[in-house]
Coordinates of C-alpha atoms in Angstrom, one line a residue:
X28 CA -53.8 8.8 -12.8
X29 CA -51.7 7.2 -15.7
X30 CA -48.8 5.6 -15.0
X31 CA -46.6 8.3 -16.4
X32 CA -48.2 11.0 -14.2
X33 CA -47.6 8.3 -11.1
X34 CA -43.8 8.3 -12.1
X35 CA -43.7 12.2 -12.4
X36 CA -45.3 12.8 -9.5
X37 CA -43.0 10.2 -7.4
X38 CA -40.3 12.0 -9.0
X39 CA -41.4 15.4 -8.1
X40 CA -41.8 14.1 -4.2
X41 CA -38.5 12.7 -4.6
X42 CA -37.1 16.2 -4.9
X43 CA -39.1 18.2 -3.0
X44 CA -39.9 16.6 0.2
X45 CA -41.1 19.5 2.2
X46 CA -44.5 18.5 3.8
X47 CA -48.0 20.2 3.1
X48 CA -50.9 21.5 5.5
X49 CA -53.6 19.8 4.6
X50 CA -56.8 21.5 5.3
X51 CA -60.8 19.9 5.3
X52 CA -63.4 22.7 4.8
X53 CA -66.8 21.1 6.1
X54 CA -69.9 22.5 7.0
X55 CA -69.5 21.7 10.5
X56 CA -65.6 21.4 11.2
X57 CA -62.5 22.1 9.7
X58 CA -60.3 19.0 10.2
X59 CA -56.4 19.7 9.3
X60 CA -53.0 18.4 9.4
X61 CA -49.3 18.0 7.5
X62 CA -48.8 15.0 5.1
X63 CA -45.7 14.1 5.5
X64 CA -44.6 13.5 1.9
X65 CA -41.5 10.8 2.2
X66 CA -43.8 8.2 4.0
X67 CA -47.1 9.9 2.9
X68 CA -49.0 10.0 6.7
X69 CA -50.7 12.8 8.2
X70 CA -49.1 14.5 11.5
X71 CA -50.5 16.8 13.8
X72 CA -54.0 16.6 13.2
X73 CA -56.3 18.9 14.7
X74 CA -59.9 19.8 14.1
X75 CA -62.0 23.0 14.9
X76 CA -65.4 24.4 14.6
X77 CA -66.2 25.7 10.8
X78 CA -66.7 29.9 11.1
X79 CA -69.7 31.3 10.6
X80 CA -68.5 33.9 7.9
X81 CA -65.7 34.6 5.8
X82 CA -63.5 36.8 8.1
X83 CA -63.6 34.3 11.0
X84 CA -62.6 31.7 8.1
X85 CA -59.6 33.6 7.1
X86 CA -58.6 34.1 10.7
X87 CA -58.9 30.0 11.5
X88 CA -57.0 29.1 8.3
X89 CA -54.2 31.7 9.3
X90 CA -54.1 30.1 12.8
X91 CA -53.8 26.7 11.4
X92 CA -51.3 27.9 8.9
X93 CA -48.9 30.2 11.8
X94 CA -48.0 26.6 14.0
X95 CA -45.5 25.9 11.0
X96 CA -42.3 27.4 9.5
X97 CA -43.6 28.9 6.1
X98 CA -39.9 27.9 5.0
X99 CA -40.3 24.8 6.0
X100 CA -43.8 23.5 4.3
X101 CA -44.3 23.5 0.7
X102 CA -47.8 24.8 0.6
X103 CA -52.0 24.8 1.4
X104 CA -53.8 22.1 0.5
X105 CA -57.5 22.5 0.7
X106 CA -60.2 19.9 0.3
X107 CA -63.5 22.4 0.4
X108 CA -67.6 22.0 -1.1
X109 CA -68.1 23.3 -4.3
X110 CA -67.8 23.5 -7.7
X111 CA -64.0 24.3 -7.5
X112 CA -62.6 26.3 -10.5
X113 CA -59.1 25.2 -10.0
X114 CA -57.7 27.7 -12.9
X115 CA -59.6 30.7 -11.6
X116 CA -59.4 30.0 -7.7
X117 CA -63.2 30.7 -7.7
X118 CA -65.7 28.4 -6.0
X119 CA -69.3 27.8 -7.7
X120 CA -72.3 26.2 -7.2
X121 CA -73.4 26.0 -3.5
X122 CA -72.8 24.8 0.0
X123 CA -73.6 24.7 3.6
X124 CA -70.7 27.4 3.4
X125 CA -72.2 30.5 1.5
X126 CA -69.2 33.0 1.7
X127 CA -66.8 31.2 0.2
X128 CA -68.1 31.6 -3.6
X129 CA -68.2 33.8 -6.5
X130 CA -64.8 35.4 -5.9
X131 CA -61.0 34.5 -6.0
X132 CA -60.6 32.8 -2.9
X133 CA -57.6 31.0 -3.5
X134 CA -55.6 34.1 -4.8
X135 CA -57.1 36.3 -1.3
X136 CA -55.9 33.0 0.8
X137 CA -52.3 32.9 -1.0
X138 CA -52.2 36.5 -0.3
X139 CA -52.2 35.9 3.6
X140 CA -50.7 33.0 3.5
X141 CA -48.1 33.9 1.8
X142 CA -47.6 30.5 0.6
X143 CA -48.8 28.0 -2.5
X144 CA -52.3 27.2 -2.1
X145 CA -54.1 24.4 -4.2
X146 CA -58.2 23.7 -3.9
X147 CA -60.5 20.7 -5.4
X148 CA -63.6 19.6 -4.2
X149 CA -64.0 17.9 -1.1
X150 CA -65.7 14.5 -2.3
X151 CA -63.1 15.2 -5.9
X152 CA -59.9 14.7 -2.9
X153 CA -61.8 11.7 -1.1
X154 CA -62.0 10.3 -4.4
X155 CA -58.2 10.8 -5.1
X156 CA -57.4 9.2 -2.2
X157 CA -59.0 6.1 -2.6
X158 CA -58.2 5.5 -6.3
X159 CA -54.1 6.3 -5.8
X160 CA -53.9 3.9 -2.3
X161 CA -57.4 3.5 -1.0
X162 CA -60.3 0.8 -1.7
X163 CA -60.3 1.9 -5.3
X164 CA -56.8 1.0 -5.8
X165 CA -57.7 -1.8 -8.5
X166 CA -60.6 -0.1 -10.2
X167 CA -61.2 2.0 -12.8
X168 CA -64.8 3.1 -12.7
X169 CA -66.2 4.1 -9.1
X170 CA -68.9 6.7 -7.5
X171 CA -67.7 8.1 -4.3
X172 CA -70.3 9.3 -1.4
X173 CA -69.3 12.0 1.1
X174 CA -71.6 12.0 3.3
X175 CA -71.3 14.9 6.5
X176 CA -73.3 18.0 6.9
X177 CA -74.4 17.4 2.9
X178 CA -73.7 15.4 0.4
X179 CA -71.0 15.5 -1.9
X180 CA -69.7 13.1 -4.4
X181 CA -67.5 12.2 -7.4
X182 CA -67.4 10.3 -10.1
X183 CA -64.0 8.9 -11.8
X184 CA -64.1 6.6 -14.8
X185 CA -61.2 4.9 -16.5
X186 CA -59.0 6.3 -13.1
X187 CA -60.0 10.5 -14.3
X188 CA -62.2 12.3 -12.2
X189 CA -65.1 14.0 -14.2
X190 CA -65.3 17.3 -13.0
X191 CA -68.0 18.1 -16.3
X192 CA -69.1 21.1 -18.2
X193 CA -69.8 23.7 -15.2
X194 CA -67.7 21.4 -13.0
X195 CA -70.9 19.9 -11.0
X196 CA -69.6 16.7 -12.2
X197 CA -70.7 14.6 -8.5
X198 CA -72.5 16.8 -7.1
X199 CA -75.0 14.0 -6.0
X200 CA -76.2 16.3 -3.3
X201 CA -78.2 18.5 -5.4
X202 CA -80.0 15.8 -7.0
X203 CA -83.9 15.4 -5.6
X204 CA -84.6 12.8 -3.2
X205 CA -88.4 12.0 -1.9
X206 CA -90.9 15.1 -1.5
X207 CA -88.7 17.0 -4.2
X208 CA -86.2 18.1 -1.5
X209 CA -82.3 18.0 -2.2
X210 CA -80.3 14.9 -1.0
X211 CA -78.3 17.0 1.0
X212 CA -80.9 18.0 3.2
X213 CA -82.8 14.6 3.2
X214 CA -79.6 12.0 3.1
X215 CA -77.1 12.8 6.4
X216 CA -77.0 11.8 9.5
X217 CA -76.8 15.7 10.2
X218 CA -79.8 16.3 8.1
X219 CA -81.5 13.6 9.8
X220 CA -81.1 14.8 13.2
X221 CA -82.7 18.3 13.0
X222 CA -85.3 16.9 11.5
X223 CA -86.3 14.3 14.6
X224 CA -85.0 17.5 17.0
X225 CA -87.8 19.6 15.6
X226 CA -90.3 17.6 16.1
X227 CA -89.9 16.4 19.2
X228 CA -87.8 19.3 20.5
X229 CA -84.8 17.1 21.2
X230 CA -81.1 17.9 20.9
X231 CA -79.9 14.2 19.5
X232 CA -76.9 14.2 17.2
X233 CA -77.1 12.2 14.1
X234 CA -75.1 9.1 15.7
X235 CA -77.3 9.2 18.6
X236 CA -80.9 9.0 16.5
X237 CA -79.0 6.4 14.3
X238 CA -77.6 4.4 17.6
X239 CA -81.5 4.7 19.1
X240 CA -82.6 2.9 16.4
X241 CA -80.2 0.3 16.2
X242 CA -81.3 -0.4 19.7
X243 CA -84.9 -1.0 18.7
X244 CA -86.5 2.8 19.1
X245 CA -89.5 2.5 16.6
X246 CA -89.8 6.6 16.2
X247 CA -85.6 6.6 15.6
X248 CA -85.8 3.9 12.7
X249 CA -88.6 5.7 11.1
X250 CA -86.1 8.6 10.4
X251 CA -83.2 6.4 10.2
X252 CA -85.1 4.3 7.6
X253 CA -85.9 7.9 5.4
X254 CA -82.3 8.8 5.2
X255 CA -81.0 5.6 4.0
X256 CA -84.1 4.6 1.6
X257 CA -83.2 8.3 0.0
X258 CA -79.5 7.3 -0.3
X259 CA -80.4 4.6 -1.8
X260 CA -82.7 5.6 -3.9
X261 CA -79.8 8.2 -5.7
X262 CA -77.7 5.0 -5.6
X263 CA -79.7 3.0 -7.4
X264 CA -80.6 5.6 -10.1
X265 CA -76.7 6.2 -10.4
X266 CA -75.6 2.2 -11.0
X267 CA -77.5 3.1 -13.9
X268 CA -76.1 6.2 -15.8
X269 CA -72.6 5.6 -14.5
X270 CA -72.6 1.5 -14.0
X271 CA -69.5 2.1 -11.7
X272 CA -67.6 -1.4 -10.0
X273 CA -68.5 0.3 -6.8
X274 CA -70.1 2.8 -5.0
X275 CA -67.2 4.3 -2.2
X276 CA -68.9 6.3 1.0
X277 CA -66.8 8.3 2.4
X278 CA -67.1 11.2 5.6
X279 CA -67.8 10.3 9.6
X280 CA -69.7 7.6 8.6
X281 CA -68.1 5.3 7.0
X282 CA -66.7 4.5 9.9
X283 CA -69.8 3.2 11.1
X284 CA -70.0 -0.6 9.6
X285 CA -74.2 -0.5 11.0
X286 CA -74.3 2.4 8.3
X287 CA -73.0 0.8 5.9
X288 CA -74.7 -2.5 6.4
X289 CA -78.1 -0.7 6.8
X290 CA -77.4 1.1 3.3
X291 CA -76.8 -2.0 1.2
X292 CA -80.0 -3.5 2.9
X293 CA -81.8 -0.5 2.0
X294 CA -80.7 -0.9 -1.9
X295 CA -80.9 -4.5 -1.6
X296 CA -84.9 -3.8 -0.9
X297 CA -85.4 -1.3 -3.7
X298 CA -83.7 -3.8 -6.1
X299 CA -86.0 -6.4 -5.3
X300 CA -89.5 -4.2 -5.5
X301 CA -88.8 -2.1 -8.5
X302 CA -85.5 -3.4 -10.9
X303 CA -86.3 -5.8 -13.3
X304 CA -82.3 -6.2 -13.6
X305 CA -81.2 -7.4 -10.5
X306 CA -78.3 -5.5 -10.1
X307 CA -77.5 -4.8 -6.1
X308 CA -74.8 -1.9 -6.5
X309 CA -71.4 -3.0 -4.7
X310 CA -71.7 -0.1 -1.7
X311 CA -68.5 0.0 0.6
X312 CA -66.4 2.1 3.1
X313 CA -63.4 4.4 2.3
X314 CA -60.6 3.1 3.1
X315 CA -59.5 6.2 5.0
X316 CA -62.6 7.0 6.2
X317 CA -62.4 10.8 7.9
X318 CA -59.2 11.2 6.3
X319 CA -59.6 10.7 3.0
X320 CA -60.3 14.5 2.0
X321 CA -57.0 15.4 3.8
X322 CA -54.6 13.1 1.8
X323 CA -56.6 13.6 -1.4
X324 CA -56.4 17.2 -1.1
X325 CA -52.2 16.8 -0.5
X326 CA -52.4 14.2 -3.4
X327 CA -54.2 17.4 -5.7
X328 CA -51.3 19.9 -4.3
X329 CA -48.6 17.8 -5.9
X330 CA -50.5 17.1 -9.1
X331 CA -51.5 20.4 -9.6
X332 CA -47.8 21.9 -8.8
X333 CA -46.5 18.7 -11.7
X334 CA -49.1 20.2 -14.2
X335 CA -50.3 16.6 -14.8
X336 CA -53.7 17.0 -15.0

């Protein structure tokens, strides 16, 4: 964001100071809450299970939306997967959340909302976040990680996020990790744990498997040790096409400092067997951790309603 579009939009919050529901699509949970836009904090948080189809969807984002006065909030601010056409309200690509592509989405939401509603893509509003107050504050080129049920990601050089040609700019999760299988379904926690459940017929969570084998559980690290050699692995080849300051994970994780410290041991390794340049890519937290999405999604509102961008 330039500095002219940082004085605009301060301007624009100056005079319009109503706050916005801030919504998280995920493929597991919705998380959700108002920014509050004169000291820029999120109130009233709440999280729910994400529907199984579109009606249930519409019905959970219309009981989030009914706790407020609709005079009182200045719109719907939606961090969600996808490749999110932000002229056409349409979502491309794919996610863990079928039904919400290929049609308007954001003109049928506005419709029973009956309010404003802005979308961007999930890791695209995690990114936001950390560039306008996060741990990108002072940087210019960075690669942000979402990692959750998938992954997602973003990429934002000289302080712009490149959404790209078919706006699948950062989407790191359809890139092929070990045995030719996407990195979504080879590089979560979530991922991770139906695998070990299947095979030993288990019902583990992801934190739980990774928890086992920080406790010394030799069949736990074996899976623990796949999913962060294959986020590696698309971190490495990444320092090299985008060469970012830093690589920024974001989601549930990055809350977990043995995650993170496991990851950058797990790059550090593949440096040192296959790189002649010994380049150890700069991998670290989010700032905001789970709520990063939420205020970047609140940040895109006001940009979008500025026409800055």
């Amino acid at each position: 964001m330039s500095l002219y579009e940082k004085k605009t939009l301060n301007f624009f919050w100056m005079v319009d100071m109503k706050p916005i529901i801030t919504i998280d699509v995920g493929g597991t949970t919705i998380k959700h809450a108002l920014f509050n836009k004169s000291n820029q904090t999120l109130t009233n948080k709440g999280v729910v299970d994400t529907p199984k189809n579109l009606a249930t969807f519409y019905a959970v984002i219309e009981k989030i939306v009914k706790k407020y006065d609709r005079t009182k909030i200045a719109g719907v601010a939606l961090s969600i997967p996808g490749a999110v056409n932000q002229q056409t309200g349409i979502i491309g690509g794919i996610s863990a959340l079928p039904y919400i592509h290929n049609f308007p989405i954001k003109a049928a939401l506005e419709k029973r909302l009956n309010l404003p509603v802005s979308m961007e893509n999930d890791a695209n509003c995690a990114a936001l976040a950390e560039v306008n107050s996060g741990m990108a504050v002072n940087m210019q080129n960075i690669v942000m990680l979402v990692i959750g049920t998938g992954v997602g990601g973003a990429v934002v050089i000289n302080r712009q996020l490149v959404h790209g040609q078919h706006l699948l700019g950062g989407e790191f999760g359809m890139m092929l990790g070990q045995t030719d299988q996407r990195l979504s379904l080879v590089g979560t926690a979530v991922r991770m744990a139906q695998h070990y459940n299947q095979a030993f017929k288990t019902n583990y969570t992801g934190k739980e498997i990774l928890q086992m084998a920080q406790n010394g559980d030799a069949t736990a690290q074996k899976y623990a040790l796949r999913l962060y050699d294959n986020l590696a692995r698309a971190i490495f080849n990444l320092q090299f096409v985008v060469d970012p300051e830093a690589f920024i994970i974001g989601g549930g994780v990055s809350g977990n400092q043995d995650f993170i410290d496991n990851l950058n041991e797990a790059a550090q390794r593949l440096v040192q067997r296959v790189a002649d340049i010994k380049l150890v890519p700069k991998i670290i937290p989010a700032y905001y951790h789970n709520d990063a999405n939420l205020i970047g999604a609140a940040l895109n509102f006001k940009i979008k309603k500025t026409v800055l961008i």
